[in-house]
PDB file of C-alpha atoms in Angstrom:
ATOM      1  CA  MET A   1     -15.214   0.997  23.182  1.00  0.00           C
ATOM      2  CA  LYS A   2     -16.494   3.541  24.259  1.00  0.00           C
ATOM      3  CA  LEU A   3     -15.972   6.981  21.910  1.00  0.00           C
ATOM      4  CA  THR A   4     -18.635   9.504  20.745  1.00  0.00           C
ATOM      5  CA  PRO A   5     -20.071   9.842  18.027  1.00  0.00           C
ATOM      6  CA  GLU A   6     -17.282  13.372  16.765  1.00  0.00           C
ATOM      7  CA  GLU A   7     -14.644  10.773  18.936  1.00  0.00           C
ATOM      8  CA  SER A   8     -15.763   7.625  16.550  1.00  0.00           C
ATOM      9  CA  GLN A   9     -15.737  10.220  13.612  1.00  0.00           C
ATOM     10  CA  SER A  10     -12.321  12.543  14.901  1.00  0.00           C
ATOM     11  CA  LYS A  11     -10.628   8.812  14.311  1.00  0.00           C
ATOM     12  CA  SER A  12     -11.746   7.233  11.687  1.00  0.00           C
ATOM     13  CA  ILE A  13     -10.094  10.437   9.563  1.00  0.00           C
ATOM     14  CA  THR A  14      -7.665  10.469  10.927  1.00  0.00           C
ATOM     15  CA  LEU A  15      -6.643   7.281  11.153  1.00  0.00           C
ATOM     16  CA  GLY A  16      -7.717   6.251   7.769  1.00  0.00           C
ATOM     17  CA  ALA A  17      -5.421   9.785   6.759  1.00  0.00           C
ATOM     18  CA  ALA A  18      -2.852   8.182   8.073  1.00  0.00           C
ATOM     19  CA  ALA A  19      -3.115   4.300   7.162  1.00  0.00           C
ATOM     20  CA  ALA A  20      -3.431   5.878   3.439  1.00  0.00           C
ATOM     21  CA  LEU A  21      -0.881   8.043   4.366  1.00  0.00           C
ATOM     22  CA  MET A  22       1.455   5.036   4.804  1.00  0.00           C
ATOM     23  CA  ILE A  23       0.244   2.921   1.443  1.00  0.00           C
ATOM     24  CA  LEU A  24       1.042   6.382  -0.581  1.00  0.00           C
ATOM     25  CA  ALA A  25       4.631   6.986   1.506  1.00  0.00           C
ATOM     26  CA  GLY A  26       5.717   3.017   0.895  1.00  0.00           C
ATOM     27  CA  TYR A  27       4.781   1.976  -2.220  1.00  0.00           C
ATOM     28  CA  PRO A  28       7.076   3.126  -4.212  1.00  0.00           C
ATOM     29  CA  GLY A  29       9.505   1.728  -3.168  1.00  0.00           C
ATOM     30  CA  GLU A  30       7.559  -2.145  -3.128  1.00  0.00           C
ATOM     31  CA  ILE A  31       8.701  -1.975  -6.853  1.00  0.00           C
ATOM     32  CA  VAL A  32      11.962  -1.846  -6.341  1.00  0.00           C
ATOM     33  CA  LEU A  33      13.401  -4.635  -6.052  1.00  0.00           C
ATOM     34  CA  ASP A  34      17.492  -4.818  -7.490  1.00  0.00           C
ATOM     35  CA  ALA A  35      19.895  -4.952  -4.121  1.00  0.00           C
ATOM     36  CA  ASP A  36      21.285  -2.218  -5.567  1.00  0.00           C
ATOM     37  CA  GLN A  37      19.013   0.171  -5.245  1.00  0.00           C
ATOM     38  CA  ALA A  38      18.287  -1.137  -1.599  1.00  0.00           C
ATOM     39  CA  SER A  39      19.037   2.745  -0.050  1.00  0.00           C
ATOM     40  CA  THR A  40      15.833   3.418  -1.963  1.00  0.00           C
ATOM     41  CA  ARG A  41      13.759   0.681  -0.450  1.00  0.00           C
ATOM     42  CA  TRP A  42      14.778   1.870   3.017  1.00  0.00           C
ATOM     43  CA  MET A  43      13.858   5.278   1.939  1.00  0.00           C
ATOM     44  CA  PHE A  44      10.088   4.538   1.387  1.00  0.00           C
ATOM     45  CA  TRP A  45      10.281   2.554   4.252  1.00  0.00           C
ATOM     46  CA  GLY A  46      11.339   4.605   6.685  1.00  0.00           C
ATOM     47  CA  ALA A  47       8.949   6.888   5.655  1.00  0.00           C
ATOM     48  CA  ALA A  48       5.694   4.664   5.707  1.00  0.00           C
ATOM     49  CA  MET A  49       7.422   3.833   9.041  1.00  0.00           C
ATOM     50  CA  LEU A  50       5.974   8.201  10.565  1.00  0.00           C
ATOM     51  CA  PRO A  51       2.726   7.060   9.559  1.00  0.00           C
ATOM     52  CA  PHE A  52       2.014   3.206  10.814  1.00  0.00           C
ATOM     53  CA  LEU A  53       4.285   4.083  13.875  1.00  0.00           C
ATOM     54  CA  TYR A  54       0.979   7.061  14.955  1.00  0.00           C
ATOM     55  CA  ILE A  55      -1.332   4.457  14.345  1.00  0.00           C
ATOM     56  CA  VAL A  56       0.402   1.674  16.858  1.00  0.00           C
ATOM     57  CA  TYR A  57       0.917   4.479  19.419  1.00  0.00           C
ATOM     58  CA  THR A  58      -2.809   5.803  18.603  1.00  0.00           C
ATOM     59  CA  LEU A  59      -4.454   1.854  19.166  1.00  0.00           C
ATOM     60  CA  LEU A  60      -2.499   0.896  22.348  1.00  0.00           C
ATOM     61  CA  VAL A  61      -2.541   4.036  23.913  1.00  0.00           C
ATOM     62  CA  GLY A  62      -4.224   7.274  22.247  1.00  0.00           C
ATOM     63  CA  LEU A  63      -7.571   4.596  22.512  1.00  0.00           C
ATOM     64  CA  SER A  64      -6.876   3.601  25.680  1.00  0.00           C
ATOM     65  CA  GLY A  65      -9.332   5.716  27.809  1.00  0.00           C
ATOM     66  CA  ALA A  66     -11.836   4.670  26.338  1.00  0.00           C
ATOM     67  CA  THR A  67     -10.554   0.535  25.754  1.00  0.00           C
ATOM     68  CA  ASN A  68     -10.721   1.339  29.850  1.00  0.00           C
ATOM     69  CA  ALA A  69     -14.582   3.281  29.845  1.00  0.00           C
ATOM     70  CA  GLU A  70     -15.746  -0.056  28.521  1.00  0.00           C
ATOM     71  CA  GLU A  71     -18.207  -1.239  31.879  1.00  0.00           C
ATOM     72  CA  ASP A  72     -18.027  -4.834  31.286  1.00  0.00           C
ATOM     73  CA  ALA A  73     -14.597  -6.638  31.568  1.00  0.00           C
ATOM     74  CA  GLU A  74     -14.850  -9.480  29.439  1.00  0.00           C
ATOM     75  CA  ILE A  75     -15.575  -7.070  26.488  1.00  0.00           C
ATOM     76  CA  ARG A  76     -13.198  -4.865  28.121  1.00  0.00           C
ATOM     77  CA  GLY A  77     -11.061  -7.879  27.713  1.00  0.00           C
ATOM     78  CA  LYS A  78     -11.287  -8.274  23.976  1.00  0.00           C
ATOM     79  CA  ILE A  79     -10.914  -5.205  22.886  1.00  0.00           C
ATOM     80  CA  LYS A  80      -7.712  -5.310  24.363  1.00  0.00           C
ATOM     81  CA  GLN A  81      -6.357  -8.390  22.555  1.00  0.00           C
ATOM     82  CA  ALA A  82      -8.369  -6.982  19.385  1.00  0.00           C
ATOM     83  CA  GLN A  83      -6.153  -3.916  19.782  1.00  0.00           C
ATOM     84  CA  VAL A  84      -3.197  -5.963  20.666  1.00  0.00           C
ATOM     85  CA  LEU A  85      -3.282  -8.497  17.861  1.00  0.00           C
ATOM     86  CA  THR A  86      -4.189  -5.810  15.291  1.00  0.00           C
ATOM     87  CA  VAL A  87      -0.605  -4.043  16.392  1.00  0.00           C
ATOM     88  CA  LEU A  88       1.088  -7.278  15.654  1.00  0.00           C
ATOM     89  CA  SER A  89      -0.607  -8.924  12.689  1.00  0.00           C
ATOM     90  CA  TRP A  90       0.876  -5.306  11.728  1.00  0.00           C
ATOM     91  CA  CYS A  91       3.777  -5.162  12.380  1.00  0.00           C
ATOM     92  CA  THR A  92       5.026  -8.169   9.921  1.00  0.00           C
ATOM     93  CA  TYR A  93       4.098  -5.864   6.846  1.00  0.00           C
ATOM     94  CA  PRO A  94       7.107  -3.536   7.913  1.00  0.00           C
ATOM     95  CA  ILE A  95       9.342  -7.085   8.526  1.00  0.00           C
ATOM     96  CA  VAL A  96       7.427  -8.298   5.083  1.00  0.00           C
ATOM     97  CA  TYR A  97       8.667  -5.362   3.149  1.00  0.00           C
ATOM     98  CA  ILE A  98      12.245  -5.865   3.942  1.00  0.00           C
ATOM     99  CA  PHE A  99      12.554  -9.405   2.856  1.00  0.00           C
ATOM    100  CA  PRO A 100      14.887  -7.706  -0.854  1.00  0.00           C
ATOM    101  CA  MET A 101      17.394  -5.967   1.946  1.00  0.00           C
ATOM    102  CA  MET A 102      17.805  -8.919   3.904  1.00  0.00           C
ATOM    103  CA  GLY A 103      19.780 -10.349   0.265  1.00  0.00           C
ATOM    104  CA  ILE A 104      16.647 -12.494  -0.878  1.00  0.00           C
ATOM    105  CA  THR A 105      17.412 -12.015  -4.464  1.00  0.00           C
ATOM    106  CA  GLY A 106      15.444 -12.771  -8.007  1.00  0.00           C
ATOM    107  CA  SER A 107      12.003 -15.453  -8.265  1.00  0.00           C
ATOM    108  CA  ASN A 108      12.880 -16.202  -4.261  1.00  0.00           C
ATOM    109  CA  VAL A 109      12.402 -12.485  -3.215  1.00  0.00           C
ATOM    110  CA  VAL A 110       8.849 -11.967  -5.051  1.00  0.00           C
ATOM    111  CA  VAL A 111       7.513 -15.526  -3.758  1.00  0.00           C
ATOM    112  CA  ALA A 112       8.380 -14.191  -0.090  1.00  0.00           C
ATOM    113  CA  ILE A 113       6.827 -11.146  -0.494  1.00  0.00           C
ATOM    114  CA  GLN A 114       3.500 -12.929  -1.676  1.00  0.00           C
ATOM    115  CA  LEU A 115       3.887 -15.373   1.416  1.00  0.00           C
ATOM    116  CA  GLY A 116       4.364 -12.913   3.770  1.00  0.00           C
ATOM    117  CA  TYR A 117       2.049 -10.736   2.965  1.00  0.00           C
ATOM    118  CA  SER A 118      -0.865 -14.071   2.499  1.00  0.00           C
ATOM    119  CA  VAL A 119      -0.039 -14.824   6.186  1.00  0.00           C
ATOM    120  CA  SER A 120       0.197 -11.091   7.201  1.00  0.00           C
ATOM    121  CA  ASP A 121      -3.323 -10.772   5.514  1.00  0.00           C
ATOM    122  CA  ILE A 122      -4.845 -13.996   6.831  1.00  0.00           C
ATOM    123  CA  ILE A 123      -3.349 -12.650  10.754  1.00  0.00           C
ATOM    124  CA  SER A 124      -5.114  -9.450  10.667  1.00  0.00           C
ATOM    125  CA  LYS A 125      -7.591  -9.367   8.403  1.00  0.00           C
ATOM    126  CA  CYS A 126      -8.826 -13.803   9.562  1.00  0.00           C
ATOM    127  CA  ALA A 127      -8.089 -13.724  13.678  1.00  0.00           C
ATOM    128  CA  VAL A 128      -8.970 -10.439  14.346  1.00  0.00           C
ATOM    129  CA  GLY A 129     -12.021  -9.824  11.577  1.00  0.00           C
ATOM    130  CA  LEU A 130     -13.109 -12.815  14.348  1.00  0.00           C
ATOM    131  CA  LEU A 131     -12.387 -11.508  17.327  1.00  0.00           C
ATOM    132  CA  ILE A 132     -14.153  -8.261  16.573  1.00  0.00           C
ATOM    133  CA  THR A 133     -17.763 -10.566  15.572  1.00  0.00           C
ATOM    134  CA  ASP A 134     -16.719 -11.896  19.317  1.00  0.00           C
ATOM    135  CA  ILE A 135     -17.076  -9.142  20.952  1.00  0.00           C
ATOM    136  CA  THR A 136     -19.837  -7.925  18.506  1.00  0.00           C
ATOM    137  CA  ILE A 137     -21.825 -11.336  19.571  1.00  0.00           C
ATOM    138  CA  SER A 138     -20.889 -10.881  23.452  1.00  0.00           C
ATOM    139  CA  LYS A 139     -21.981  -7.504  23.784  1.00  0.00           C
ATOM    140  CA  SER A 140     -25.180  -8.057  21.620  1.00  0.00           C
ATOM    141  CA  ARG A 141     -25.869 -11.013  24.194  1.00  0.00           C
ATOM    142  CA  LYS A 142     -25.211  -8.391  27.737  1.00  0.00           C
ATOM    143  CA  GLN A 143     -28.301  -6.021  25.765  1.00  0.00           C
TER     144      GLN A 143
END
C-alpha cells in the first residue's frame, strides 16, 4: 500500500481512535446477558457499529487509492485480499455480540460467545496475520 509517512500516521491515529471508540461504546453491553435487558444490549451494539462502519468503509473504500497505487499486481492483489479478509473477519464480531439477543440463554450464551469470539480471533489474527506476512515476504523479495 502506498501511503506517505504523514498519511500512515494520520490513518493510524484515526483508525486507532475509531477502534478504541468502538470498544468503549460496545463493551458495557457485553455484561448484559439477560433476555429482559436485550434493548440495553442493542443500544450498545448500535453505538459500537458507528465507528465499526467507519473502519470498514475506510478499509474497503478509503484506502483503495493507496492500494491501487501499488505497482506490483501480485502484491496489490494480496493487499486487497488482506483488506477483504480483515473486513469479513471483523464482521463476525457483531454477529457474536448479538447471540444473547437471539434467544441463547444461561451458560449456553456464555459458551457460545466465548467460542464465537475465539473463532473470530483465529480468523482475524491468524489468517490475516499470515497473509500480511506473505505480503511482507513478497515485497522484500522484489526489492
